[in-house]
């Protein structure tokens, strides 16, 4: 309910007309709480006082949620499997193409410099090149990982451009919500489960 209100009020900025933009179950909950009522056949926001007070109350309530949501474990586990599987598939494709020099030939200089910088700043302070890293794919950001996988060198692995477009649209926002500790949305668990199944069937 909070994530639905968050979207309608803050992201979509529907102001007091938000009651007609939320999911039916949320609208019904607002009616049950006395915050909305049907007037001349349409649902209207009826809270006493200026709308900004309700808006601030929603923001305060969202900020006060510090415990993990019930679906957090499933979403986190699914994202872990998805991303690690893509990295594994990329590593295997790179080894198949370049053999022992796969690390050096994995990506362009700009990405290689980023990867080396991260690795040196963490656990490989003496590494001179990406060839010195056990597995350079582990130091790619998700955006870089997707860029490398979709590059002409790897041609999307076994997925075409349409599949990767849908994957990016579905998974990257969920990954961002989790990494920034924002509340997960209602359909996030189902979306992650769907992509877990696709990844298991086609990239392993």
CSV table of C-alpha atoms in Angstrom, one decimal:
chain,number,residue,atom,x,y,z
A,1,UNK,CA,0.0,0.0,0.0
A,2,UNK,CA,2.8,2.4,0.9
A,3,UNK,CA,4.7,1.8,-2.4
A,4,UNK,CA,1.4,2.3,-4.3
A,5,UNK,CA,0.9,5.7,-2.5
A,6,UNK,CA,4.5,6.6,-3.0
A,7,UNK,CA,4.2,6.1,-6.8
A,8,UNK,CA,0.9,7.9,-7.1
A,9,UNK,CA,1.7,10.9,-4.9
A,10,UNK,CA,5.4,11.4,-5.3
A,11,UNK,CA,6.5,9.8,-8.5
A,12,UNK,CA,3.5,10.4,-10.7
A,13,UNK,CA,2.6,13.6,-8.8
A,14,UNK,CA,-1.2,13.2,-9.0
A,15,UNK,CA,-1.8,15.4,-6.0
A,16,UNK,CA,-5.2,15.0,-4.5
A,17,UNK,CA,-6.5,13.1,-7.5
A,18,UNK,CA,-4.2,10.2,-6.6
A,19,UNK,CA,-7.2,8.2,-5.2
A,20,UNK,CA,-8.2,7.4,-8.8
A,21,UNK,CA,-4.7,6.3,-9.7
A,22,UNK,CA,-4.0,3.7,-7.0
A,23,UNK,CA,-4.8,0.0,-7.1
A,24,UNK,CA,-8.4,-0.9,-6.3
A,25,UNK,CA,-7.4,-2.6,-3.0
A,26,UNK,CA,-5.5,0.6,-1.9
A,27,UNK,CA,-8.5,2.8,-2.9
A,28,UNK,CA,-10.8,0.5,-0.8
A,29,UNK,CA,-8.4,0.8,2.1
A,30,UNK,CA,-8.4,4.6,1.9
A,31,UNK,CA,-12.2,4.4,1.9
A,32,UNK,CA,-12.2,2.2,5.0
A,33,UNK,CA,-9.8,4.6,6.7
A,34,UNK,CA,-12.2,7.5,6.0
A,35,UNK,CA,-9.6,9.2,3.6
A,36,UNK,CA,-11.8,8.7,0.5
A,37,UNK,CA,-15.4,8.5,-0.4
A,38,UNK,CA,-17.6,8.1,-3.4
A,39,UNK,CA,-19.2,11.5,-4.4
A,40,UNK,CA,-21.5,11.6,-7.4
A,41,UNK,CA,-20.2,8.2,-8.6
A,42,UNK,CA,-16.5,9.1,-8.4
A,43,UNK,CA,-13.9,8.5,-5.6
A,44,UNK,CA,-12.6,11.7,-3.9
A,45,UNK,CA,-10.0,12.4,-1.3
A,46,UNK,CA,-11.7,13.5,1.8
A,47,UNK,CA,-9.0,14.0,4.5
A,48,UNK,CA,-9.5,17.1,6.7
A,49,UNK,CA,-6.7,19.7,6.2
A,50,UNK,CA,-4.4,20.6,3.3
A,51,UNK,CA,-3.1,17.8,1.0
A,52,UNK,CA,0.5,18.6,1.9
A,53,UNK,CA,-0.1,17.3,5.4
A,54,UNK,CA,-1.2,13.9,4.1
A,55,UNK,CA,1.6,13.9,1.7
A,56,UNK,CA,4.1,14.5,4.5
A,57,UNK,CA,2.5,11.9,6.6
A,58,UNK,CA,2.9,9.3,3.9
A,59,UNK,CA,6.6,10.3,3.5
A,60,UNK,CA,7.1,10.0,7.2
A,61,UNK,CA,5.5,6.6,7.4
A,62,UNK,CA,7.6,5.3,4.5
A,63,UNK,CA,10.8,6.6,6.2
A,64,UNK,CA,9.7,4.9,9.4
A,65,UNK,CA,9.7,1.4,7.8
A,66,UNK,CA,13.1,0.0,8.9
A,67,UNK,CA,12.3,-3.7,9.1
A,68,UNK,CA,12.7,-6.0,6.1
A,69,UNK,CA,9.6,-6.6,4.0
A,70,UNK,CA,8.4,-10.2,3.9
A,71,UNK,CA,9.4,-10.6,0.2
A,72,UNK,CA,12.9,-9.3,0.7
A,73,UNK,CA,14.6,-12.7,1.0
A,74,UNK,CA,13.0,-14.1,-2.1
A,75,UNK,CA,13.8,-11.0,-4.2
A,76,UNK,CA,17.4,-10.8,-2.9
A,77,UNK,CA,18.0,-14.5,-3.5
A,78,UNK,CA,16.5,-14.3,-7.0
A,79,UNK,CA,18.6,-11.2,-8.0
A,80,UNK,CA,21.7,-12.9,-6.7
A,81,UNK,CA,21.0,-16.0,-8.8
A,82,UNK,CA,20.2,-14.0,-11.9
A,83,UNK,CA,23.2,-11.7,-11.8
A,84,UNK,CA,25.7,-14.4,-10.8
A,85,UNK,CA,24.4,-16.6,-13.6
A,86,UNK,CA,24.9,-13.9,-16.2
A,87,UNK,CA,28.4,-13.3,-14.9
A,88,UNK,CA,29.1,-17.0,-15.1
A,89,UNK,CA,27.8,-17.3,-18.6
A,90,UNK,CA,29.9,-14.3,-19.7
A,91,UNK,CA,33.0,-15.7,-18.2
A,92,UNK,CA,32.4,-19.1,-19.9
A,93,UNK,CA,31.8,-17.4,-23.3
A,94,UNK,CA,35.0,-15.3,-22.8
A,95,UNK,CA,37.1,-18.4,-22.0
A,96,UNK,CA,35.7,-20.2,-25.0
A,97,UNK,CA,36.6,-17.3,-27.3
A,98,UNK,CA,40.0,-16.3,-25.9
A,99,UNK,CA,41.3,-19.2,-23.8
A,100,UNK,CA,44.0,-18.2,-21.3
A,101,UNK,CA,43.9,-14.5,-22.4
A,102,UNK,CA,40.2,-14.1,-21.7
A,103,UNK,CA,40.7,-11.6,-18.9
A,104,UNK,CA,42.6,-9.2,-21.1
A,105,UNK,CA,40.1,-9.5,-24.0
A,106,UNK,CA,37.0,-9.3,-22.0
A,107,UNK,CA,36.1,-5.6,-22.4
A,108,UNK,CA,37.2,-2.3,-23.7
A,109,UNK,CA,39.8,-0.1,-22.0
A,110,UNK,CA,37.3,2.3,-20.4
A,111,UNK,CA,35.5,-0.6,-18.6
A,112,UNK,CA,38.8,-2.3,-17.9
A,113,UNK,CA,40.1,0.8,-16.1
A,114,UNK,CA,36.9,1.0,-14.0
A,115,UNK,CA,37.2,-2.7,-13.1
A,116,UNK,CA,40.8,-2.5,-12.2
A,117,UNK,CA,40.3,0.7,-10.1
A,118,UNK,CA,37.5,-1.0,-8.1
A,119,UNK,CA,39.5,-4.1,-7.6
A,120,UNK,CA,42.7,-2.2,-6.5
A,121,UNK,CA,40.7,-0.1,-4.1
A,122,UNK,CA,39.2,-3.2,-2.4
A,123,UNK,CA,41.3,-6.4,-2.3
A,124,UNK,CA,43.8,-6.3,-5.2
A,125,UNK,CA,46.0,-3.3,-4.4
A,126,UNK,CA,49.0,-4.6,-6.3
A,127,UNK,CA,47.1,-5.6,-9.5
A,128,UNK,CA,48.6,-3.9,-12.6
A,129,UNK,CA,46.1,-5.0,-15.1
A,130,UNK,CA,42.7,-6.9,-15.2
A,131,UNK,CA,44.7,-10.0,-16.1
A,132,UNK,CA,45.9,-10.1,-12.5
A,133,UNK,CA,42.3,-10.4,-11.2
A,134,UNK,CA,40.9,-13.9,-10.5
A,135,UNK,CA,37.6,-13.0,-12.2
A,136,UNK,CA,37.2,-9.5,-13.7
A,137,UNK,CA,33.5,-10.1,-14.2
A,138,UNK,CA,32.9,-9.8,-10.5
A,139,UNK,CA,34.0,-6.2,-10.5
A,140,UNK,CA,31.6,-5.0,-13.3
A,141,UNK,CA,28.7,-2.8,-12.3
A,142,UNK,CA,25.3,-4.2,-13.5
A,143,UNK,CA,25.2,-1.5,-16.2
A,144,UNK,CA,28.7,-2.5,-17.4
A,145,UNK,CA,27.8,-6.2,-17.2
A,146,UNK,CA,24.8,-5.6,-19.5
A,147,UNK,CA,26.9,-3.5,-21.8
A,148,UNK,CA,29.5,-6.2,-22.2
A,149,UNK,CA,27.0,-9.0,-22.6
A,150,UNK,CA,25.2,-7.1,-25.4
A,151,UNK,CA,28.3,-6.0,-27.2
A,152,UNK,CA,29.1,-7.4,-30.6
A,153,UNK,CA,31.8,-9.5,-29.1
A,154,UNK,CA,29.3,-11.6,-27.1
A,155,UNK,CA,26.1,-10.8,-29.0
A,156,UNK,CA,23.8,-11.1,-26.1
A,157,UNK,CA,24.9,-14.6,-25.3
A,158,UNK,CA,21.8,-16.7,-26.1
A,159,UNK,CA,19.3,-13.8,-25.8
A,160,UNK,CA,18.4,-11.3,-28.5
A,161,UNK,CA,18.1,-7.5,-28.1
A,162,UNK,CA,14.4,-7.7,-27.3
A,163,UNK,CA,14.9,-10.1,-24.4
A,164,UNK,CA,17.7,-7.9,-22.9
A,165,UNK,CA,15.5,-4.8,-23.3
A,166,UNK,CA,12.7,-6.4,-21.3
A,167,UNK,CA,15.2,-7.8,-18.7
A,168,UNK,CA,16.7,-4.3,-18.2
A,169,UNK,CA,13.3,-2.7,-17.9
A,170,UNK,CA,12.1,-5.3,-15.4
A,171,UNK,CA,15.2,-6.1,-13.3
A,172,UNK,CA,17.3,-3.0,-13.1
A,173,UNK,CA,14.7,-0.9,-11.2
A,174,UNK,CA,14.2,-3.7,-8.7
A,175,UNK,CA,18.0,-4.1,-8.3
A,176,UNK,CA,18.2,-0.3,-7.7
A,177,UNK,CA,15.4,-0.4,-5.1
A,178,UNK,CA,17.2,-3.2,-3.2
A,179,UNK,CA,20.6,-1.7,-3.4
A,180,UNK,CA,19.4,1.7,-2.2
A,181,UNK,CA,17.2,0.1,0.5
A,182,UNK,CA,14.0,1.5,-0.9
A,183,UNK,CA,10.7,-0.3,-0.3
A,184,UNK,CA,10.0,-3.1,-2.8
A,185,UNK,CA,6.9,-2.9,-4.9
A,186,UNK,CA,4.0,-5.3,-5.0
A,187,UNK,CA,5.0,-7.2,-8.2
A,188,UNK,CA,8.7,-7.2,-7.6
A,189,UNK,CA,8.8,-10.8,-6.2
A,190,UNK,CA,6.8,-12.2,-9.1
A,191,UNK,CA,8.9,-10.3,-11.7
A,192,UNK,CA,12.1,-11.6,-10.2
A,193,UNK,CA,10.8,-15.2,-10.0
A,194,UNK,CA,9.8,-15.0,-13.7
A,195,UNK,CA,13.3,-14.0,-14.7
A,196,UNK,CA,14.9,-16.6,-12.4
A,197,UNK,CA,13.0,-19.2,-14.4
A,198,UNK,CA,14.1,-17.7,-17.7
A,199,UNK,CA,17.7,-17.5,-16.7
A,200,UNK,CA,17.8,-21.1,-15.4
A,201,UNK,CA,16.3,-22.4,-18.7
A,202,UNK,CA,18.4,-20.4,-21.1
A,203,UNK,CA,21.7,-19.2,-19.5
A,204,UNK,CA,22.8,-22.2,-17.5
